Amino acid sequence: MKIEFYKYHGTGNDFVIIDNYHVEVAPLTTQKIKLICDRHFGIGADGLMLLSKKEGYDFEMIYYNADGNESTMCGNGGRCLVKFAHHQGIHKSMYRFFAIDGEHQAEIDSDGTVRLKMQDVQEVDYHTHHAIINTGSPHFVKFTDNAEEVDVAATGADIRYSKSFAEEGINVNFVETINEDTIFVRTYERGVENETLSCGTGVTAAAVLSAHNQSGFNKVDVKTPGGRLSVEFDKLDDNHFKNIWLCGPAEFVFKGEMNIN
């Protein structure tokens, strides 16, 4: 089977995208998706997305992790899929699309930046040294004095596979406060089972927990190993955040064809 694909990245978080909107593609098995995402034997990516049709929406986002399994929301992936939809002729001033966690809105600024509206946060589980929060995907967030020195792959795996999280997995974020409105985030992603250069839902989780205004509007700039993002949101209290927008670049890299047996 030959497939046409497109490669995109959002601050180094990279994806293979297949257009299932204009031409319906044959179903891909878990093993085939895993092969496509393999950096040695396939194209190589942190995940794979299908741009698909959905009644009542501009399109549907279907996302798979690099392990081949369908996964929860991916913020950087969502931003890349919006840019891809525009590239494929779906032009809207404000996009409405459906993902595994429900409806999202998005817009493309004049400079190419994609702004993606995330789901409201309704609860944060605070612990002494970390917090657990769901921003479309579940995240373990730990603040540290020097994120650069953290062995993210090893420490992240220890937490992700610990007794509390082993069954469903969790994404693990290490966050360093740079100044009042800037943080540095490194993320271990489940499904990739390694550190990624950037994680949109992880950046969102870290940002809302770094609010500098204790109520009302906040904007937090976020440095990741793959580049810079920003998160805008309204803080209602320590457990409730709404009007959350993840903002940053989404870049086309190349297109091609791959034979999959």
PDB file of C-alpha atoms in Angstrom:
ATOM      1  CA  MET A   1       0.000   0.000   0.000  1.00  0.00           C
ATOM      2  CA  LYS A   2       1.332   3.428  -0.956  1.00  0.00           C
ATOM      3  CA  ILE A   3       0.355   6.464   1.111  1.00  0.00           C
ATOM      4  CA  GLU A   4       0.920  10.162   0.501  1.00  0.00           C
ATOM      5  CA  PHE A   5       1.968  11.983   3.635  1.00  0.00           C
ATOM      6  CA  TYR A   6       2.937  15.431   4.861  1.00  0.00           C
ATOM      7  CA  LYS A   7       5.457  16.196   7.598  1.00  0.00           C
ATOM      8  CA  TYR A   8       4.844  19.119   9.983  1.00  0.00           C
ATOM      9  CA  HIS A   9       6.299  20.227  13.294  1.00  0.00           C
ATOM     10  CA  GLY A  10       5.335  22.593  16.090  1.00  0.00           C
ATOM     11  CA  THR A  11       8.459  23.706  17.994  1.00  0.00           C
ATOM     12  CA  GLY A  12      10.146  20.410  17.177  1.00  0.00           C
ATOM     13  CA  ASN A  13       7.175  18.210  18.115  1.00  0.00           C
ATOM     14  CA  ASP A  14       6.875  16.466  14.734  1.00  0.00           C
ATOM     15  CA  PHE A  15       4.010  14.722  13.002  1.00  0.00           C
ATOM     16  CA  VAL A  16       3.119  12.737   9.921  1.00  0.00           C
ATOM     17  CA  ILE A  17      -0.219  13.948   8.537  1.00  0.00           C
ATOM     18  CA  ILE A  18      -2.428  12.065   6.079  1.00  0.00           C
ATOM     19  CA  ASP A  19      -5.293  13.724   4.202  1.00  0.00           C
ATOM     20  CA  ASN A  20      -8.325  11.533   4.902  1.00  0.00           C
ATOM     21  CA  TYR A  21     -10.635  14.464   4.140  1.00  0.00           C
ATOM     22  CA  HIS A  22     -10.377  14.739   0.363  1.00  0.00           C
ATOM     23  CA  VAL A  23      -9.541  11.074  -0.346  1.00  0.00           C
ATOM     24  CA  GLU A  24     -10.492   8.364   2.143  1.00  0.00           C
ATOM     25  CA  VAL A  25      -7.486   6.210   2.971  1.00  0.00           C
ATOM     26  CA  ALA A  26      -7.479   2.550   3.926  1.00  0.00           C
ATOM     27  CA  PRO A  27      -7.455   1.933   7.690  1.00  0.00           C
ATOM     28  CA  LEU A  28      -3.996   1.844   9.237  1.00  0.00           C
ATOM     29  CA  THR A  29      -3.173  -0.830  11.787  1.00  0.00           C
ATOM     30  CA  THR A  30      -1.317  -0.106  15.001  1.00  0.00           C
ATOM     31  CA  GLN A  31       1.781  -1.784  13.573  1.00  0.00           C
ATOM     32  CA  LYS A  32       1.655   0.287  10.372  1.00  0.00           C
ATOM     33  CA  ILE A  33       1.344   3.539  12.313  1.00  0.00           C
ATOM     34  CA  LYS A  34       4.225   2.468  14.540  1.00  0.00           C
ATOM     35  CA  LEU A  35       6.307   1.752  11.413  1.00  0.00           C
ATOM     36  CA  ILE A  36       5.482   5.122   9.838  1.00  0.00           C
ATOM     37  CA  CYS A  37       6.579   6.928  13.024  1.00  0.00           C
ATOM     38  CA  ASP A  38       9.779   4.886  13.394  1.00  0.00           C
ATOM     39  CA  ARG A  39      12.797   7.161  12.845  1.00  0.00           C
ATOM     40  CA  HIS A  40      14.960   4.350  11.436  1.00  0.00           C
ATOM     41  CA  PHE A  41      12.584   2.191   9.396  1.00  0.00           C
ATOM     42  CA  GLY A  42       9.821   4.683   8.596  1.00  0.00           C
ATOM     43  CA  ILE A  43       9.328   8.417   8.150  1.00  0.00           C
ATOM     44  CA  GLY A  44       9.885   9.311  11.784  1.00  0.00           C
ATOM     45  CA  ALA A  45       7.564  11.331  14.015  1.00  0.00           C
ATOM     46  CA  ASP A  46       6.248  11.799  17.537  1.00  0.00           C
ATOM     47  CA  GLY A  47       2.771  11.006  16.222  1.00  0.00           C
ATOM     48  CA  LEU A  48       0.492  10.563  13.216  1.00  0.00           C
ATOM     49  CA  MET A  49      -2.688  12.483  12.430  1.00  0.00           C
ATOM     50  CA  LEU A  50      -5.575  12.041  10.031  1.00  0.00           C
ATOM     51  CA  LEU A  51      -7.411  15.078   8.685  1.00  0.00           C
ATOM     52  CA  SER A  52     -10.946  13.693   8.398  1.00  0.00           C
ATOM     53  CA  LYS A  53     -14.502  14.880   7.772  1.00  0.00           C
ATOM     54  CA  LYS A  54     -16.932  15.449  10.627  1.00  0.00           C
ATOM     55  CA  GLU A  55     -20.513  16.610  10.180  1.00  0.00           C
ATOM     56  CA  GLY A  56     -21.085  20.010  11.771  1.00  0.00           C
ATOM     57  CA  TYR A  57     -17.374  20.837  11.948  1.00  0.00           C
ATOM     58  CA  ASP A  58     -14.707  22.048   9.553  1.00  0.00           C
ATOM     59  CA  PHE A  59     -12.837  18.771  10.093  1.00  0.00           C
ATOM     60  CA  GLU A  60     -11.978  16.087  12.617  1.00  0.00           C
ATOM     61  CA  MET A  61      -8.558  15.473  14.161  1.00  0.00           C
ATOM     62  CA  ILE A  62      -7.650  11.816  14.729  1.00  0.00           C
ATOM     63  CA  TYR A  63      -4.346  11.447  16.559  1.00  0.00           C
ATOM     64  CA  TYR A  64      -2.079   8.454  17.160  1.00  0.00           C
ATOM     65  CA  ASN A  65       1.057   8.340  19.298  1.00  0.00           C
ATOM     66  CA  ALA A  66       4.297   6.945  17.900  1.00  0.00           C
ATOM     67  CA  ASP A  67       3.490   3.598  19.549  1.00  0.00           C
ATOM     68  CA  GLY A  68       0.596   3.246  17.093  1.00  0.00           C
ATOM     69  CA  ASN A  69      -2.229   3.717  19.579  1.00  0.00           C
ATOM     70  CA  GLU A  70      -4.936   6.359  19.277  1.00  0.00           C
ATOM     71  CA  SER A  71      -4.302   8.921  21.980  1.00  0.00           C
ATOM     72  CA  THR A  72      -5.712  11.877  23.851  1.00  0.00           C
ATOM     73  CA  MET A  73      -5.436  15.495  22.711  1.00  0.00           C
ATOM     74  CA  CYS A  74      -2.158  16.802  21.305  1.00  0.00           C
ATOM     75  CA  GLY A  75      -1.860  20.594  21.389  1.00  0.00           C
ATOM     76  CA  ASN A  76       1.041  20.992  18.980  1.00  0.00           C
ATOM     77  CA  GLY A  77      -0.563  18.411  16.721  1.00  0.00           C
ATOM     78  CA  GLY A  78      -3.805  20.360  16.708  1.00  0.00           C
ATOM     79  CA  ARG A  79      -1.998  23.529  15.683  1.00  0.00           C
ATOM     80  CA  CYS A  80      -0.172  21.685  12.881  1.00  0.00           C
ATOM     81  CA  LEU A  81      -3.398  20.113  11.629  1.00  0.00           C
ATOM     82  CA  VAL A  82      -5.042  23.536  11.389  1.00  0.00           C
ATOM     83  CA  LYS A  83      -2.133  24.779   9.264  1.00  0.00           C
ATOM     84  CA  PHE A  84      -2.378  21.621   7.126  1.00  0.00           C
ATOM     85  CA  ALA A  85      -6.141  22.061   6.664  1.00  0.00           C
ATOM     86  CA  HIS A  86      -5.479  25.585   5.403  1.00  0.00           C
ATOM     87  CA  HIS A  87      -2.786  24.221   3.071  1.00  0.00           C
ATOM     88  CA  GLN A  88      -5.344  21.723   1.721  1.00  0.00           C
ATOM     89  CA  GLY A  89      -7.852  24.438   0.870  1.00  0.00           C
ATOM     90  CA  ILE A  90     -10.000  24.596   4.000  1.00  0.00           C
ATOM     91  CA  HIS A  91      -9.951  28.334   4.628  1.00  0.00           C
ATOM     92  CA  LYS A  92     -11.703  29.823   7.675  1.00  0.00           C
ATOM     93  CA  SER A  93     -11.162  32.951   9.734  1.00  0.00           C
ATOM     94  CA  MET A  94     -11.953  30.823  12.801  1.00  0.00           C
ATOM     95  CA  TYR A  95     -11.763  27.046  12.584  1.00  0.00           C
ATOM     96  CA  ARG A  96     -14.062  24.701  14.488  1.00  0.00           C
ATOM     97  CA  PHE A  97     -12.859  21.129  14.605  1.00  0.00           C
ATOM     98  CA  PHE A  98     -13.567  18.005  16.601  1.00  0.00           C
ATOM     99  CA  ALA A  99     -10.923  16.039  18.518  1.00  0.00           C
ATOM    100  CA  ILE A 100     -11.002  13.208  21.018  1.00  0.00           C
ATOM    101  CA  ASP A 101     -11.622  15.651  23.888  1.00  0.00           C
ATOM    102  CA  GLY A 102     -14.374  17.584  22.095  1.00  0.00           C
ATOM    103  CA  GLU A 103     -14.650  20.811  20.122  1.00  0.00           C
ATOM    104  CA  HIS A 104     -11.731  23.164  19.538  1.00  0.00           C
ATOM    105  CA  GLN A 105     -11.446  26.543  17.881  1.00  0.00           C
ATOM    106  CA  ALA A 106      -8.343  27.854  16.149  1.00  0.00           C
ATOM    107  CA  GLU A 107      -7.136  30.738  14.029  1.00  0.00           C
ATOM    108  CA  ILE A 108      -4.060  31.502  11.948  1.00  0.00           C
ATOM    109  CA  ASP A 109      -2.508  34.923  12.534  1.00  0.00           C
ATOM    110  CA  SER A 110      -1.018  36.994   9.717  1.00  0.00           C
ATOM    111  CA  ASP A 111       2.510  35.890  10.705  1.00  0.00           C
ATOM    112  CA  GLY A 112       1.546  32.206  10.463  1.00  0.00           C
ATOM    113  CA  THR A 113       1.223  31.662  14.212  1.00  0.00           C
ATOM    114  CA  VAL A 114      -1.585  29.256  15.080  1.00  0.00           C
ATOM    115  CA  ARG A 115      -3.756  29.975  18.113  1.00  0.00           C
ATOM    116  CA  LEU A 116      -5.578  26.905  19.442  1.00  0.00           C
ATOM    117  CA  LYS A 117      -8.310  27.057  22.064  1.00  0.00           C
ATOM    118  CA  MET A 118      -7.861  24.311  24.638  1.00  0.00           C
ATOM    119  CA  GLN A 119     -10.462  22.790  26.943  1.00  0.00           C
ATOM    120  CA  ASP A 120     -11.198  24.530  30.242  1.00  0.00           C
ATOM    121  CA  VAL A 121      -9.471  23.114  33.315  1.00  0.00           C
ATOM    122  CA  GLN A 122     -11.980  22.150  36.001  1.00  0.00           C
ATOM    123  CA  GLU A 123      -9.743  20.552  38.616  1.00  0.00           C
ATOM    124  CA  VAL A 124      -6.113  20.377  39.732  1.00  0.00           C
ATOM    125  CA  ASP A 125      -4.839  17.654  42.055  1.00  0.00           C
ATOM    126  CA  TYR A 126      -2.181  19.388  44.151  1.00  0.00           C
ATOM    127  CA  HIS A 127       0.506  17.446  46.027  1.00  0.00           C
ATOM    128  CA  THR A 128       3.477  18.602  48.101  1.00  0.00           C
ATOM    129  CA  HIS A 129       6.028  18.394  45.293  1.00  0.00           C
ATOM    130  CA  HIS A 130       3.903  18.140  42.147  1.00  0.00           C
ATOM    131  CA  ALA A 131       0.452  18.626  40.654  1.00  0.00           C
ATOM    132  CA  ILE A 132      -1.697  16.504  38.349  1.00  0.00           C
ATOM    133  CA  ILE A 133      -3.807  18.292  35.763  1.00  0.00           C
ATOM    134  CA  ASN A 134      -5.688  17.350  32.596  1.00  0.00           C
ATOM    135  CA  THR A 135      -5.448  19.792  29.681  1.00  0.00           C
ATOM    136  CA  GLY A 136      -6.841  17.365  27.105  1.00  0.00           C
ATOM    137  CA  SER A 137      -4.195  14.841  28.160  1.00  0.00           C
ATOM    138  CA  PRO A 138      -3.141  13.938  31.714  1.00  0.00           C
ATOM    139  CA  HIS A 139      -0.021  15.654  33.043  1.00  0.00           C
ATOM    140  CA  PHE A 140       2.241  15.332  36.063  1.00  0.00           C
ATOM    141  CA  VAL A 141       3.854  18.743  36.653  1.00  0.00           C
ATOM    142  CA  LYS A 142       6.907  19.194  38.857  1.00  0.00           C
ATOM    143  CA  PHE A 143       8.675  22.525  39.402  1.00  0.00           C
ATOM    144  CA  THR A 144      12.458  22.430  39.652  1.00  0.00           C
ATOM    145  CA  ASP A 145      15.286  24.934  40.105  1.00  0.00           C
ATOM    146  CA  ASN A 146      17.152  23.765  36.989  1.00  0.00           C
ATOM    147  CA  ALA A 147      15.201  21.843  34.351  1.00  0.00           C
ATOM    148  CA  GLU A 148      18.296  21.591  32.151  1.00  0.00           C
ATOM    149  CA  GLU A 149      19.941  19.254  34.658  1.00  0.00           C
ATOM    150  CA  VAL A 150      17.008  16.826  34.897  1.00  0.00           C
ATOM    151  CA  ASP A 151      17.423  13.403  33.286  1.00  0.00           C
ATOM    152  CA  VAL A 152      13.990  13.648  31.685  1.00  0.00           C
ATOM    153  CA  ALA A 153      14.059  10.257  29.950  1.00  0.00           C
ATOM    154  CA  ALA A 154      14.975   8.327  33.105  1.00  0.00           C
ATOM    155  CA  THR A 155      13.069  10.325  35.727  1.00  0.00           C
ATOM    156  CA  GLY A 156      10.056  10.750  33.467  1.00  0.00           C
ATOM    157  CA  ALA A 157       9.903   7.008  32.812  1.00  0.00           C
ATOM    158  CA  ASP A 158      10.160   6.255  36.542  1.00  0.00           C
ATOM    159  CA  ILE A 159       7.096   8.416  37.218  1.00  0.00           C
ATOM    160  CA  ARG A 160       5.147   7.329  34.120  1.00  0.00           C
ATOM    161  CA  TYR A 161       5.620   3.622  34.971  1.00  0.00           C
ATOM    162  CA  SER A 162       5.188   4.016  38.732  1.00  0.00           C
ATOM    163  CA  LYS A 163       2.395   2.077  40.426  1.00  0.00           C
ATOM    164  CA  SER A 164       0.087   5.110  40.418  1.00  0.00           C
ATOM    165  CA  PHE A 165       0.241   5.682  36.654  1.00  0.00           C
ATOM    166  CA  ALA A 166       1.530   2.506  34.969  1.00  0.00           C
ATOM    167  CA  GLU A 167      -1.818   1.265  33.664  1.00  0.00           C
ATOM    168  CA  GLU A 168      -2.938   4.346  31.710  1.00  0.00           C
ATOM    169  CA  GLY A 169       0.302   6.296  31.707  1.00  0.00           C
ATOM    170  CA  ILE A 170       0.860   9.994  32.273  1.00  0.00           C
ATOM    171  CA  ASN A 171       2.947  12.735  30.676  1.00  0.00           C
ATOM    172  CA  VAL A 172       5.634  14.155  32.962  1.00  0.00           C
ATOM    173  CA  ASN A 173       6.724  17.804  32.895  1.00  0.00           C
ATOM    174  CA  PHE A 174       9.690  19.460  34.586  1.00  0.00           C
ATOM    175  CA  VAL A 175       9.199  23.213  34.896  1.00  0.00           C
ATOM    176  CA  GLU A 176      11.685  25.949  35.731  1.00  0.00           C
ATOM    177  CA  THR A 177      10.496  29.481  36.471  1.00  0.00           C
ATOM    178  CA  ILE A 178      12.651  31.973  34.529  1.00  0.00           C
ATOM    179  CA  ASN A 179      10.843  35.122  35.642  1.00  0.00           C
ATOM    180  CA  GLU A 180       7.324  36.254  36.504  1.00  0.00           C
ATOM    181  CA  ASP A 181       5.873  35.495  33.085  1.00  0.00           C
ATOM    182  CA  THR A 182       8.377  33.074  31.498  1.00  0.00           C
ATOM    183  CA  ILE A 183       8.974  29.381  32.181  1.00  0.00           C
ATOM    184  CA  PHE A 184      11.128  26.601  30.709  1.00  0.00           C
ATOM    185  CA  VAL A 185       9.431  23.215  30.222  1.00  0.00           C
ATOM    186  CA  ARG A 186      10.771  19.762  29.380  1.00  0.00           C
ATOM    187  CA  THR A 187       8.341  16.884  28.868  1.00  0.00           C
ATOM    188  CA  TYR A 188       8.419  13.096  28.877  1.00  0.00           C
ATOM    189  CA  GLU A 189       5.517  11.922  26.705  1.00  0.00           C
ATOM    190  CA  ARG A 190       3.699   8.647  27.161  1.00  0.00           C
ATOM    191  CA  GLY A 191       3.175   6.858  23.855  1.00  0.00           C
ATOM    192  CA  VAL A 192       6.479   8.252  22.637  1.00  0.00           C
ATOM    193  CA  GLU A 193       8.125   6.960  25.839  1.00  0.00           C
ATOM    194  CA  ASN A 194      10.848   9.555  25.715  1.00  0.00           C
ATOM    195  CA  GLU A 195      11.422  13.286  25.984  1.00  0.00           C
ATOM    196  CA  THR A 196       9.990  15.293  23.094  1.00  0.00           C
ATOM    197  CA  LEU A 197      11.260  18.702  22.037  1.00  0.00           C
ATOM    198  CA  SER A 198       7.913  20.241  22.955  1.00  0.00           C
ATOM    199  CA  CYS A 199       4.473  19.149  24.178  1.00  0.00           C
ATOM    200  CA  GLY A 200       1.510  21.476  23.684  1.00  0.00           C
ATOM    201  CA  THR A 201      -0.770  20.081  26.375  1.00  0.00           C
ATOM    202  CA  GLY A 202       2.233  19.885  28.728  1.00  0.00           C
ATOM    203  CA  VAL A 203       3.152  23.502  28.051  1.00  0.00           C
ATOM    204  CA  THR A 204      -0.481  24.423  28.705  1.00  0.00           C
ATOM    205  CA  ALA A 205      -0.512  22.521  31.998  1.00  0.00           C
ATOM    206  CA  ALA A 206       2.723  24.143  33.166  1.00  0.00           C
ATOM    207  CA  ALA A 207       1.591  27.613  32.105  1.00  0.00           C
ATOM    208  CA  VAL A 208      -1.730  27.660  33.952  1.00  0.00           C
ATOM    209  CA  LEU A 209       0.055  26.484  37.098  1.00  0.00           C
ATOM    210  CA  SER A 210       2.488  29.401  36.646  1.00  0.00           C
ATOM    211  CA  ALA A 211      -0.127  32.157  36.589  1.00  0.00           C
ATOM    212  CA  HIS A 212       1.356  35.457  37.771  1.00  0.00           C
ATOM    213  CA  ASN A 213      -2.059  37.094  38.188  1.00  0.00           C
ATOM    214  CA  GLN A 214      -4.066  35.248  40.816  1.00  0.00           C
ATOM    215  CA  SER A 215      -7.323  36.066  39.059  1.00  0.00           C
ATOM    216  CA  GLY A 216      -8.237  37.197  35.578  1.00  0.00           C
ATOM    217  CA  PHE A 217      -6.137  37.296  32.417  1.00  0.00           C
ATOM    218  CA  ASN A 218      -2.655  35.772  32.250  1.00  0.00           C
ATOM    219  CA  LYS A 219      -0.117  35.310  29.479  1.00  0.00           C
ATOM    220  CA  VAL A 220       2.833  33.012  30.088  1.00  0.00           C
ATOM    221  CA  ASP A 221       5.731  32.701  27.644  1.00  0.00           C
ATOM    222  CA  VAL A 222       7.155  29.201  27.477  1.00  0.00           C
ATOM    223  CA  LYS A 223      10.605  28.061  26.381  1.00  0.00           C
ATOM    224  CA  THR A 224      10.970  24.432  25.320  1.00  0.00           C
ATOM    225  CA  PRO A 225      13.964  22.583  23.848  1.00  0.00           C
ATOM    226  CA  GLY A 226      12.276  22.974  20.444  1.00  0.00           C
ATOM    227  CA  GLY A 227      11.328  26.642  20.588  1.00  0.00           C
ATOM    228  CA  ARG A 228       8.955  29.148  22.121  1.00  0.00           C
ATOM    229  CA  LEU A 229       5.207  29.049  22.727  1.00  0.00           C
ATOM    230  CA  SER A 230       2.829  31.191  24.729  1.00  0.00           C
ATOM    231  CA  VAL A 231      -0.336  30.405  26.643  1.00  0.00           C
ATOM    232  CA  GLU A 232      -3.108  32.916  27.320  1.00  0.00           C
ATOM    233  CA  PHE A 233      -5.862  32.140  29.820  1.00  0.00           C
ATOM    234  CA  ASP A 234      -8.201  33.403  32.510  1.00  0.00           C
ATOM    235  CA  LYS A 235      -7.631  32.139  36.039  1.00  0.00           C
ATOM    236  CA  LEU A 236     -10.787  31.876  38.149  1.00  0.00           C
ATOM    237  CA  ASP A 237      -9.148  30.199  41.153  1.00  0.00           C
ATOM    238  CA  ASP A 238      -6.457  27.582  41.807  1.00  0.00           C
ATOM    239  CA  ASN A 239      -8.614  24.811  40.320  1.00  0.00           C
ATOM    240  CA  HIS A 240     -10.420  26.539  37.458  1.00  0.00           C
ATOM    241  CA  PHE A 241      -8.991  28.047  34.271  1.00  0.00           C
ATOM    242  CA  LYS A 242     -10.855  29.007  31.099  1.00  0.00           C
ATOM    243  CA  ASN A 243     -10.373  30.739  27.722  1.00  0.00           C
ATOM    244  CA  ILE A 244      -7.069  28.884  27.340  1.00  0.00           C
ATOM    245  CA  TRP A 245      -5.223  29.549  24.065  1.00  0.00           C
ATOM    246  CA  LEU A 246      -2.023  27.761  23.043  1.00  0.00           C
ATOM    247  CA  CYS A 247      -0.102  29.953  20.589  1.00  0.00           C
ATOM    248  CA  GLY A 248       2.940  29.228  18.455  1.00  0.00           C
ATOM    249  CA  PRO A 249       4.398  28.217  15.096  1.00  0.00           C
ATOM    250  CA  ALA A 250       3.301  25.251  12.979  1.00  0.00           C
ATOM    251  CA  GLU A 251       5.683  24.504  10.131  1.00  0.00           C
ATOM    252  CA  PHE A 252       5.409  22.414   6.962  1.00  0.00           C
ATOM    253  CA  VAL A 253       8.600  20.375   6.453  1.00  0.00           C
ATOM    254  CA  PHE A 254       8.088  18.151   3.398  1.00  0.00           C
ATOM    255  CA  LYS A 255       5.692  15.773   1.631  1.00  0.00           C
ATOM    256  CA  GLY A 256       6.271  12.361   0.137  1.00  0.00           C
ATOM    257  CA  GLU A 257       5.052   8.829  -0.470  1.00  0.00           C
ATOM    258  CA  MET A 258       5.764   5.668   1.483  1.00  0.00           C
ATOM    259  CA  ASN A 259       5.167   2.023   0.637  1.00  0.00           C
ATOM    260  CA  ILE A 260       3.675   0.126   3.566  1.00  0.00           C
ATOM    261  CA  ASN A 261       3.451  -3.645   3.351  1.00  0.00           C
TER     262      ASN A 261
END
